[in-house]
CSV table of C-alpha atoms in Angstrom, one decimal:
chain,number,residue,atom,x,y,z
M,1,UNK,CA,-16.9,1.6,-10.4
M,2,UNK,CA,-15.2,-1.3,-12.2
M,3,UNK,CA,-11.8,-2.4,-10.8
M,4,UNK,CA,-9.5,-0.7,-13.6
M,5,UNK,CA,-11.3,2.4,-13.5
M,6,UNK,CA,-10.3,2.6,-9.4
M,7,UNK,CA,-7.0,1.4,-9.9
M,8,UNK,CA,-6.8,4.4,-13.3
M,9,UNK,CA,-8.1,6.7,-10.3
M,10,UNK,CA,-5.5,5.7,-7.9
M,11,UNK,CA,-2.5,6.7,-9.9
M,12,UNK,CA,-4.1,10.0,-11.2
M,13,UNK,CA,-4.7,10.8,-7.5
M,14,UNK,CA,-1.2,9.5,-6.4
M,15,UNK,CA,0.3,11.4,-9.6
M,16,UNK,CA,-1.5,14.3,-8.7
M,17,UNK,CA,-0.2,14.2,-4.9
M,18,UNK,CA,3.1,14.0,-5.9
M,19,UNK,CA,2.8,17.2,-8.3
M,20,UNK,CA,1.4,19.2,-6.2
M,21,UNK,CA,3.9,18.5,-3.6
M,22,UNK,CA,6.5,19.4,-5.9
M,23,UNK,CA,5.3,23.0,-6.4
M,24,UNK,CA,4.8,23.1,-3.0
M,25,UNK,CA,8.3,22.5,-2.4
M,26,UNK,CA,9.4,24.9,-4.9
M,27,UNK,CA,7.4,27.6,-3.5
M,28,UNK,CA,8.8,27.0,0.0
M,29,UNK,CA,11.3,28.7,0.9
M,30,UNK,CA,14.7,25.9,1.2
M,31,UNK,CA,15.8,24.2,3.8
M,32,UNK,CA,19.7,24.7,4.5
M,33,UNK,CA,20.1,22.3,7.5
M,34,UNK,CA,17.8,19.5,8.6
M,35,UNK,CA,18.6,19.5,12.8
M,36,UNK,CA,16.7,16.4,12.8
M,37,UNK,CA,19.3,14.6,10.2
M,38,UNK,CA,22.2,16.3,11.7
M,39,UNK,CA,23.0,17.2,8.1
M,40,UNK,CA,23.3,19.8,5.5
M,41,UNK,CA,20.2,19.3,2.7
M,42,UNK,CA,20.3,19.8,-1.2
M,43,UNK,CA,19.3,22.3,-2.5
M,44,UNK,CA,18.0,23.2,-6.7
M,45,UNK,CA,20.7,23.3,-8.5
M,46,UNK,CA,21.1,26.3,-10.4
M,47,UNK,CA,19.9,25.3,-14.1
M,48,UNK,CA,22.9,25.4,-17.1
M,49,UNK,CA,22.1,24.1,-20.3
M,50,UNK,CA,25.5,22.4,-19.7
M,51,UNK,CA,23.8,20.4,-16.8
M,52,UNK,CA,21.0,19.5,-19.0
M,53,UNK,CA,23.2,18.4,-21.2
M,54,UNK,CA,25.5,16.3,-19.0
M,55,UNK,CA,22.7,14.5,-16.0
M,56,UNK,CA,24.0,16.6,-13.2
M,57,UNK,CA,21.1,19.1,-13.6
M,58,UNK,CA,18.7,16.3,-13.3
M,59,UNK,CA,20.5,14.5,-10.9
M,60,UNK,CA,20.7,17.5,-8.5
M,61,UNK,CA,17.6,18.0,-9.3
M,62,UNK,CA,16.2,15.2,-8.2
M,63,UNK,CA,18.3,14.9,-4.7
M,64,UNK,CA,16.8,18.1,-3.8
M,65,UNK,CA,13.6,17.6,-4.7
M,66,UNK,CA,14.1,14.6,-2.1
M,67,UNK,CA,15.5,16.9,0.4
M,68,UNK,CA,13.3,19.6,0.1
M,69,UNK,CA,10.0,17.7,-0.3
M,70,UNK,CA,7.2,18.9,2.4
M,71,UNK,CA,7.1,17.4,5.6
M,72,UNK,CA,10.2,15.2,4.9
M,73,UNK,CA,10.3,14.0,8.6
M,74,UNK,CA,7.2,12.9,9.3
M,75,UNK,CA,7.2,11.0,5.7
M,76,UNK,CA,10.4,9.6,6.9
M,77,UNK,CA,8.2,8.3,10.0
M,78,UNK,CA,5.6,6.5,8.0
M,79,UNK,CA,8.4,4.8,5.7
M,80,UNK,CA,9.5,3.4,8.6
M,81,UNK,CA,6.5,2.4,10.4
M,82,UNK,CA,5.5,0.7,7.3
M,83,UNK,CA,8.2,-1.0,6.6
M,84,UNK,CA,8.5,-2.6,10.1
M,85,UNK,CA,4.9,-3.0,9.4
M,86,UNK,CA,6.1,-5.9,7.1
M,87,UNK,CA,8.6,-7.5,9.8
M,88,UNK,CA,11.1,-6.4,8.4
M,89,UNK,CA,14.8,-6.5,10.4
M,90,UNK,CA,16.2,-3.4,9.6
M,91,UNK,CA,15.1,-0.6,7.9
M,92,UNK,CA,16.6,2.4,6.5
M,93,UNK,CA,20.1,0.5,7.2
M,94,UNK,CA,19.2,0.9,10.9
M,95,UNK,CA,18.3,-2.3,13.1
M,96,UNK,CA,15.7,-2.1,15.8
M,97,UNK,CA,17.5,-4.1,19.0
M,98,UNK,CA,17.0,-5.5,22.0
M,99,UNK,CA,17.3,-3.0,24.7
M,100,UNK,CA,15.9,0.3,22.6
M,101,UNK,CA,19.3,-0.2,20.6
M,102,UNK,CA,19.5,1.2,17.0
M,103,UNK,CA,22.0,0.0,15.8
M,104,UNK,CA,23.5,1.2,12.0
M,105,UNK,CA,23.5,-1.6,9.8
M,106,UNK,CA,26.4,-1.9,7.4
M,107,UNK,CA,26.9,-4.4,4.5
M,108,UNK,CA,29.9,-5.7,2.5
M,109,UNK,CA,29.3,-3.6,0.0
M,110,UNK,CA,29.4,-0.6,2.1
M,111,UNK,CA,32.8,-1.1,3.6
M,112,UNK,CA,34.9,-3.1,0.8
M,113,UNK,CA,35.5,-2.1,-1.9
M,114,UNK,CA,38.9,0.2,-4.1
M,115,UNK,CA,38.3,3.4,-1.5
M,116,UNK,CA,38.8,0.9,1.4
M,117,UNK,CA,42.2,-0.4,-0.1
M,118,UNK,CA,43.6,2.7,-1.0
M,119,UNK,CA,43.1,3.9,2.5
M,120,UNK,CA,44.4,0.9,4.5
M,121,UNK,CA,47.4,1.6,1.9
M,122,UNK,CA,47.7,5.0,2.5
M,123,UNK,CA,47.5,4.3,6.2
M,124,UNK,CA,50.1,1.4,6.5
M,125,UNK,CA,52.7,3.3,4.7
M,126,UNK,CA,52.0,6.7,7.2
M,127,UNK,CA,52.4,4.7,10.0
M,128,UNK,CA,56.0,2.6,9.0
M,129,UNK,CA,57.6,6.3,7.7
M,130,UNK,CA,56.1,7.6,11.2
M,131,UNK,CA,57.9,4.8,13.2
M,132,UNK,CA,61.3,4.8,11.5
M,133,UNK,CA,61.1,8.7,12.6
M,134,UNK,CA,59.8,8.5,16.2
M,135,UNK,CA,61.0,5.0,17.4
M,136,UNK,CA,59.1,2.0,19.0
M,137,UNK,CA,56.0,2.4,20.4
M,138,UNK,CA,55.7,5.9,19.7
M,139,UNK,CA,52.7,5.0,16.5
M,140,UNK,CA,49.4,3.6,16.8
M,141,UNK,CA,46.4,3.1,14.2
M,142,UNK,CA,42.9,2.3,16.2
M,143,UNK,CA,40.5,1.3,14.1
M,144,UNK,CA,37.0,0.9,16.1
M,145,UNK,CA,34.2,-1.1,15.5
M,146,UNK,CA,30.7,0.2,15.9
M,147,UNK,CA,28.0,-1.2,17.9
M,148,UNK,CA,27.3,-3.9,15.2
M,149,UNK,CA,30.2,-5.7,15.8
M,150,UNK,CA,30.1,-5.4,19.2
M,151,UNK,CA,26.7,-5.6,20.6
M,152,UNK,CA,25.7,-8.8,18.9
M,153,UNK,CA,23.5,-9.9,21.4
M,154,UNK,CA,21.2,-7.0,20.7
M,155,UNK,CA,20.5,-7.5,17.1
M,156,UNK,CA,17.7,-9.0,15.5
M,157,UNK,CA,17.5,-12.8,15.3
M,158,UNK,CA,19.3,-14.0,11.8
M,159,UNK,CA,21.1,-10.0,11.8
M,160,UNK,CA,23.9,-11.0,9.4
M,161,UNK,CA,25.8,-7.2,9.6
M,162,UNK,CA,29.5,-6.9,8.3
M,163,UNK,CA,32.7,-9.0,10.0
M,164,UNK,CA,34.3,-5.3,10.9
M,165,UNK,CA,37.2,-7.4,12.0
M,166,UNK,CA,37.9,-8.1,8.5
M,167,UNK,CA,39.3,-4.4,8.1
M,168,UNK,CA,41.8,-4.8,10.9
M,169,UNK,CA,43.2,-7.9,9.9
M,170,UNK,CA,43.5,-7.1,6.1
M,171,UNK,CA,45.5,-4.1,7.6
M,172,UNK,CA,47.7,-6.4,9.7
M,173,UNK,CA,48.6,-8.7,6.8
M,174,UNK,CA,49.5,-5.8,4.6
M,175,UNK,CA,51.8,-4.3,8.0
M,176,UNK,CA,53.3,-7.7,8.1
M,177,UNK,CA,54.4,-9.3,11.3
M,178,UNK,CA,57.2,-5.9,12.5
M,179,UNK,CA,54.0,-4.0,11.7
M,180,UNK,CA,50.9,-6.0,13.7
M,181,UNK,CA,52.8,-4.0,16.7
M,182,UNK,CA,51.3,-0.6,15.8
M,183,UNK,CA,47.6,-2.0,15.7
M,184,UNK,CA,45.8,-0.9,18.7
M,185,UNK,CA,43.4,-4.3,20.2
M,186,UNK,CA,40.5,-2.2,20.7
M,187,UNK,CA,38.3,-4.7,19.3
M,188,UNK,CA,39.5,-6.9,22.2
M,189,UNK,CA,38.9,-4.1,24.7
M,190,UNK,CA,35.5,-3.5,23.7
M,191,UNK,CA,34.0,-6.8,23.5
M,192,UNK,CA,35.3,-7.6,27.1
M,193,UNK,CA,33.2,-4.8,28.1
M,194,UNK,CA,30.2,-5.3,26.3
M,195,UNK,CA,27.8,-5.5,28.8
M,196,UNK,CA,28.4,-2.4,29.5
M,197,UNK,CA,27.1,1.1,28.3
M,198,UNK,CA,30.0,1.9,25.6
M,199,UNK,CA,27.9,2.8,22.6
M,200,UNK,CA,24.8,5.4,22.7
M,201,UNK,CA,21.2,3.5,21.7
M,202,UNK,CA,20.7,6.3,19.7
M,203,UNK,CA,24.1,7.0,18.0
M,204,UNK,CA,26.9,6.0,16.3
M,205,UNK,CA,29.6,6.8,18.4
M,206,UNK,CA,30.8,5.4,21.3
M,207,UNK,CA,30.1,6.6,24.9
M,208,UNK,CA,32.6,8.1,27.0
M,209,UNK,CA,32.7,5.0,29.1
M,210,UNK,CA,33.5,3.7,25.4
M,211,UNK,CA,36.0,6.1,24.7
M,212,UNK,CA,37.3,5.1,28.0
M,213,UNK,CA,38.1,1.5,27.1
M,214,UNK,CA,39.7,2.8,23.9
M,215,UNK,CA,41.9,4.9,26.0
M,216,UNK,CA,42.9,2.2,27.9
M,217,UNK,CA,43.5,-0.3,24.7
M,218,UNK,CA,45.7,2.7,23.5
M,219,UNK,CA,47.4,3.8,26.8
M,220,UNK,CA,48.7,0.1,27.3
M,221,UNK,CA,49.7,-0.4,24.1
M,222,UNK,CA,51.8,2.1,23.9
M,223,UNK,CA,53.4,1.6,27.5
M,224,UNK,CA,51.5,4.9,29.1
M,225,UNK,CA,49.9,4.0,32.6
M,226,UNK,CA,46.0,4.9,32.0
M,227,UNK,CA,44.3,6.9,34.6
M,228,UNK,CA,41.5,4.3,36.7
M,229,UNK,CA,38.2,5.4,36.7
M,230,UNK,CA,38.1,6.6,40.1
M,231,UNK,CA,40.2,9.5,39.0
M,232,UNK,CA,37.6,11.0,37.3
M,233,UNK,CA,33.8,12.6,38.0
M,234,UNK,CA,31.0,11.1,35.8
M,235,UNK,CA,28.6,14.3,35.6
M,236,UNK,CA,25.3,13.5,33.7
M,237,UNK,CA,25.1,16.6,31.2
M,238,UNK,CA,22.0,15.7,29.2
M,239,UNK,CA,19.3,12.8,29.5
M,240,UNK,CA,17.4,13.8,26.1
M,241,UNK,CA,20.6,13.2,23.7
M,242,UNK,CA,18.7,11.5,20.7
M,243,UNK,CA,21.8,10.8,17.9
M,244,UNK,CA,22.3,10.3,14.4
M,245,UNK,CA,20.6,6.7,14.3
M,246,UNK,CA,17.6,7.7,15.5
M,247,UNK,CA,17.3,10.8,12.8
M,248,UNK,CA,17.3,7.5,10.7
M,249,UNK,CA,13.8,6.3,11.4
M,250,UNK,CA,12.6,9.5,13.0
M,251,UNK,CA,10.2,7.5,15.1
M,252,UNK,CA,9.4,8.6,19.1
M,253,UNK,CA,12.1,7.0,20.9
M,254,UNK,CA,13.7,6.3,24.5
M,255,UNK,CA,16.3,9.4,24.5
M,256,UNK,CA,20.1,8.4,25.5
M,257,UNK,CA,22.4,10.4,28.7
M,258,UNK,CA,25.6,12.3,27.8
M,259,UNK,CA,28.0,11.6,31.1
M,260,UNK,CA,31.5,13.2,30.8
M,261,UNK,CA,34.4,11.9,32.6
M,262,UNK,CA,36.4,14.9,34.6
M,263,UNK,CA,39.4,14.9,36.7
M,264,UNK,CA,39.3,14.9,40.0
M,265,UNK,CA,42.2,17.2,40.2
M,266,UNK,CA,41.7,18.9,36.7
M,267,UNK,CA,44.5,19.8,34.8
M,268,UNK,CA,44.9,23.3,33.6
M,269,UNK,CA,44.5,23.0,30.3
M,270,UNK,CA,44.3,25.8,27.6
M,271,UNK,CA,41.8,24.5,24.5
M,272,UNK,CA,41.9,26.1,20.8
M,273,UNK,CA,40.3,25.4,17.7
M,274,UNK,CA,41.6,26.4,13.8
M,275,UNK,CA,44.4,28.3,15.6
M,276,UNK,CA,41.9,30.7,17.8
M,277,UNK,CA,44.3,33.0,19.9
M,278,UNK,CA,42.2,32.8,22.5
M,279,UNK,CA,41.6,29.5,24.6
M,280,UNK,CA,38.3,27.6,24.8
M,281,UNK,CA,36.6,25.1,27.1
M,282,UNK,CA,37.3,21.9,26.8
M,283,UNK,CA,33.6,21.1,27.0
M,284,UNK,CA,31.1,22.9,24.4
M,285,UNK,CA,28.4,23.1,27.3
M,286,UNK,CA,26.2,25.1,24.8
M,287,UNK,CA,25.4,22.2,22.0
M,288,UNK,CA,23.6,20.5,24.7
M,289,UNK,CA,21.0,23.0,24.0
M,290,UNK,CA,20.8,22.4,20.1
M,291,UNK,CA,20.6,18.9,18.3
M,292,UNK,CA,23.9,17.9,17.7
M,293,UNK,CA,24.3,17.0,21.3
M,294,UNK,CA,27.8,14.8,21.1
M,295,UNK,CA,29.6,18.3,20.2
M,296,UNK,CA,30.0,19.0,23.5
M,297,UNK,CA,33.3,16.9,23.0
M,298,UNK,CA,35.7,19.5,21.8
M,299,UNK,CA,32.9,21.8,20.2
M,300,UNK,CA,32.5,19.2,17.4
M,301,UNK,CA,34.6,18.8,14.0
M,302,UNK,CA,37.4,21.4,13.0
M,303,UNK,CA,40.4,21.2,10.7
M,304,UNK,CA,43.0,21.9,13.9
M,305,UNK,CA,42.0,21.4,17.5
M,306,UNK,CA,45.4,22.1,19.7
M,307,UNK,CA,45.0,21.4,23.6
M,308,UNK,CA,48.3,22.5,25.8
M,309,UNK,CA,48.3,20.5,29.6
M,310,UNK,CA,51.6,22.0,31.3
M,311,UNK,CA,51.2,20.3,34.1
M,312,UNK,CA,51.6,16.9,31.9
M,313,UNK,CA,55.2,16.4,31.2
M,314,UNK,CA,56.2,17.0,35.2
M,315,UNK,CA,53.6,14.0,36.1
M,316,UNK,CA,54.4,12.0,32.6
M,317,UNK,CA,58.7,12.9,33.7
M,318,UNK,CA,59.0,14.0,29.9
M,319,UNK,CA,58.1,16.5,27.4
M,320,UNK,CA,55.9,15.0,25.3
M,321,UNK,CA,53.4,16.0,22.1
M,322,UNK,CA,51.1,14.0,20.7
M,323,UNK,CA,48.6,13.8,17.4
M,324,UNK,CA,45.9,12.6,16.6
M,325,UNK,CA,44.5,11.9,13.0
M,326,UNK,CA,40.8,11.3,13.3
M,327,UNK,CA,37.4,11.2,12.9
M,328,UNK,CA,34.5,12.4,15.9
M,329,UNK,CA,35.1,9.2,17.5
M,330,UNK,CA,38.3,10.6,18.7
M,331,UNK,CA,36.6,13.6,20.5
M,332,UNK,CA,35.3,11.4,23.3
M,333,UNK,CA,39.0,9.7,23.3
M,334,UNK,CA,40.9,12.7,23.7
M,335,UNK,CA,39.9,13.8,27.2
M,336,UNK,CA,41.3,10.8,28.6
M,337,UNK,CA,44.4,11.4,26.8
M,338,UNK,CA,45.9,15.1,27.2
M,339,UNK,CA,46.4,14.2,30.6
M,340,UNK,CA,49.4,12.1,29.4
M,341,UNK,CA,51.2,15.2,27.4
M,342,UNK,CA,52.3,18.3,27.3
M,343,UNK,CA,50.4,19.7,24.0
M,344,UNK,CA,48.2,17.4,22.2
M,345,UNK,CA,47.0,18.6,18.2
M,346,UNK,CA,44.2,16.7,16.4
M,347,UNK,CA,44.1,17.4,13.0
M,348,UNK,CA,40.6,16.0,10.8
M,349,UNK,CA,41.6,15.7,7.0
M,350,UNK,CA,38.6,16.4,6.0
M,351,UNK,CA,39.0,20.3,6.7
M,352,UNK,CA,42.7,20.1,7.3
M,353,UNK,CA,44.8,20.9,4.0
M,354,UNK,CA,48.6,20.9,5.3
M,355,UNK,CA,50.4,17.9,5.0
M,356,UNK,CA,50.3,15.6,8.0
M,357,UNK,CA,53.8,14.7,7.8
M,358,UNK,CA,55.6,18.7,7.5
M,359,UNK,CA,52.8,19.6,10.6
M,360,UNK,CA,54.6,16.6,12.7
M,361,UNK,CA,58.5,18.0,12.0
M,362,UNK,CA,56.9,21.7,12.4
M,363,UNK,CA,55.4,20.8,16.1
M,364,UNK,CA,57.8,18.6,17.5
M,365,UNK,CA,55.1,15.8,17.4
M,366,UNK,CA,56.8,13.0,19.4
M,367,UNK,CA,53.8,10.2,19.2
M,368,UNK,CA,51.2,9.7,16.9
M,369,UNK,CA,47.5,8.0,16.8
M,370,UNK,CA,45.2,7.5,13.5
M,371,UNK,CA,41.8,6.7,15.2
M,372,UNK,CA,38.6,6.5,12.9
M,373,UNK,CA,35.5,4.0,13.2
M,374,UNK,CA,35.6,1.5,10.6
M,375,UNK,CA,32.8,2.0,8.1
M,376,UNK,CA,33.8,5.6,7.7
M,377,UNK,CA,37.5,5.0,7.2
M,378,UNK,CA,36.1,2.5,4.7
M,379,UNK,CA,34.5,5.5,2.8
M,380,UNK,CA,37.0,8.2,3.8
M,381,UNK,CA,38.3,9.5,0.7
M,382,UNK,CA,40.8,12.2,2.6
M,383,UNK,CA,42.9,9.7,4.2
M,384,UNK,CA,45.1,10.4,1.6
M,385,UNK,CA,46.7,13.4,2.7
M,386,UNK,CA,48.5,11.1,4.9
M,387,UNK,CA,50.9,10.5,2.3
M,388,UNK,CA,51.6,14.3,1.1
């Protein structure tokens, strides 16, 4: 067979492949929820001839057809495998690191950029109206870096991720000098402890021993004596905890432990989410059975997540309420710090529609905490409700 006759067959064959797979997939029935992405898929759009006539049929279209192609994972696998195949560094934005690490990989363009400047906006100018009504050292923003930032020693040789520490300091510039105050020196925190196990191999988030040097950073900043370790119980809840990062690459891969930090002498506390009348546990025991493994922390994201600690403003000497405005990297955090007051309320904007600053007169909110990971602040387009 001459040469341009096999290469003529190869793109039939491929062509054909990819057709075939196509009515495959529409004959399938849809996917809703891939467990393995820890994400909600596409599905077809509904066809309008308005759609047609605008791109967002097609473009729907197409992101489904993505989503919903046959066998998704394991094609995801081979991507991979061939990719690294070809030396290179990362691949699928995820970087293969010393140690087992995966470590997200996050450019300039990902993080910089008009969304990123409306929210450190947004942000400074919550936080200065939030002083002026609570006092001094009653605010705090903590911005944390992920594992990229961190971890540098486990990244590929000539890994050239993004300075995260560019974020804080553009948001300390525009705070000026009376406003550096409110900054929380996590970054510090975390790199002093970064031999340690404070971020998951196979996640983005920190680990509670993590969260714990955040609480700390906080705690001190804000003149609160944090608890020492030895006040707590480390029980290992789950040795096969395999995280966002990993649904990445979907390749085989050493799974990570779950360990959660628990008083000694446990506070009673009383746990409710979206305004439940009933109380919950403060642990969500029963996603260690399921994928989503890390919502075991305060039974994952919701709008409104209120936890009450009487015992808190005897041992504190004061009444005291405190908010959080977060992302998930704040439900690791929190444990450590409703043992310091009396109610604590976490609110996520991204499912929480009342205006942060009418909640705070409402509740008699006496300290406040804005606490997202970088890159996803960077992207966050919610943040500003802050300013309703």
């Amino acid at each position: 067979m001459k040469k341009k006759d096999r290469k003529k067959q190869m793109v039939l064959s491929f062509t054909g492949f990819l057709a075939g797979a196509t009515v495959f997939s529409m004959m399938m029935p849809q996917k809703g929820f891939s467990a393995t992405e820890n994400r909600y898929l596409k599905k077809r759009p509904v066809f309008t001839v308005e759609g047609l006539l605008d791109g967002s049929y097609g473009r729907d279209y197409e992101t489904s057809l993505s989503d919903q192609f046959p066998a998704r994972d394991a094609w995801i696998g081979i991507k991979v495998m061939a990719e690294r195949a070809q030396g290179r560094k990362d691949v699928n934005g995820v970087y293969f690191g010393k140690d087992d690490y995966l470590i997200e990989k996050f450019d300039t363009e990902e993080i910089e950029g008009e969304q990123l400047d409306k929210n450190l906006s947004w942000v400074s100018t919550f936080a200065e109206k939030a002083e002026e009504r609570l006092g001094e050292d009653r605010v705090r923003i903590m911005l944390v870096p992920t594992a990229s930032q961190i971890l540098k020693d486990k990244l590929p040789l000539l890994a050239a991720p993004y300075e995260q520490s560019l974020v804080a300091e553009r948001l300390a510039e525009m705070m000026g000098e009376d406003g550096q105050s409110l900054l929380v020196p996590v970054e510090e925190m975390l790199a002093a402890h970064g031999q340690e196990d404070i971020y998951y191999r196979t996640d983005h988030h920190w680990t509670s021993l993590g969260a714990y040097y955040g609480y700390r950073a906080w705690a001190e900043s804000v003149g609160i004596t944090p608890w020492e370790q030895d006040a707590f119980s480390i029980q290992m809840v789950s040795e096969e905890f395999l995280g966002t990062v990993s649904s990445k690459v979907n390749l085989p891969h050493k799974p990570d432990s779950i360990n959660l930090y628990l008083p000694k002498a446990e506070p009673a506390y009383e746990v409710f989410y979206d305004g439940a009348p009933e109380p919950a546990p403060m642990y969500s025991y029963k996603a260690l059975e399921g994928k989503d493994k890390y919502a075991v922390y305060l039974d994952g994201n919701h709008g409104l997540t209120e936890v009450r600690n009487p015992g808190a403003a005897e041992q504190e000497g004061e009444e005291r309420k405190l908010l959080i405005i977060k992302d998930s990297f704040a439900h690791s955090f929190a444990p450590f710090a409703v043992n310091h007051f009396g109610e604590t309320f976490m609110i996520d904007l991204r499912y929480f529609n009342q205006s942060p600053q009418i909640f705070m007169e409402e509740h008699g909110i006496t300290d406040v905490l804005v606490l997202y990971q970088i890159p996803g602040f960077s992207q966050e387009k919610t943040v500003s409700k802050l300013i309703r």
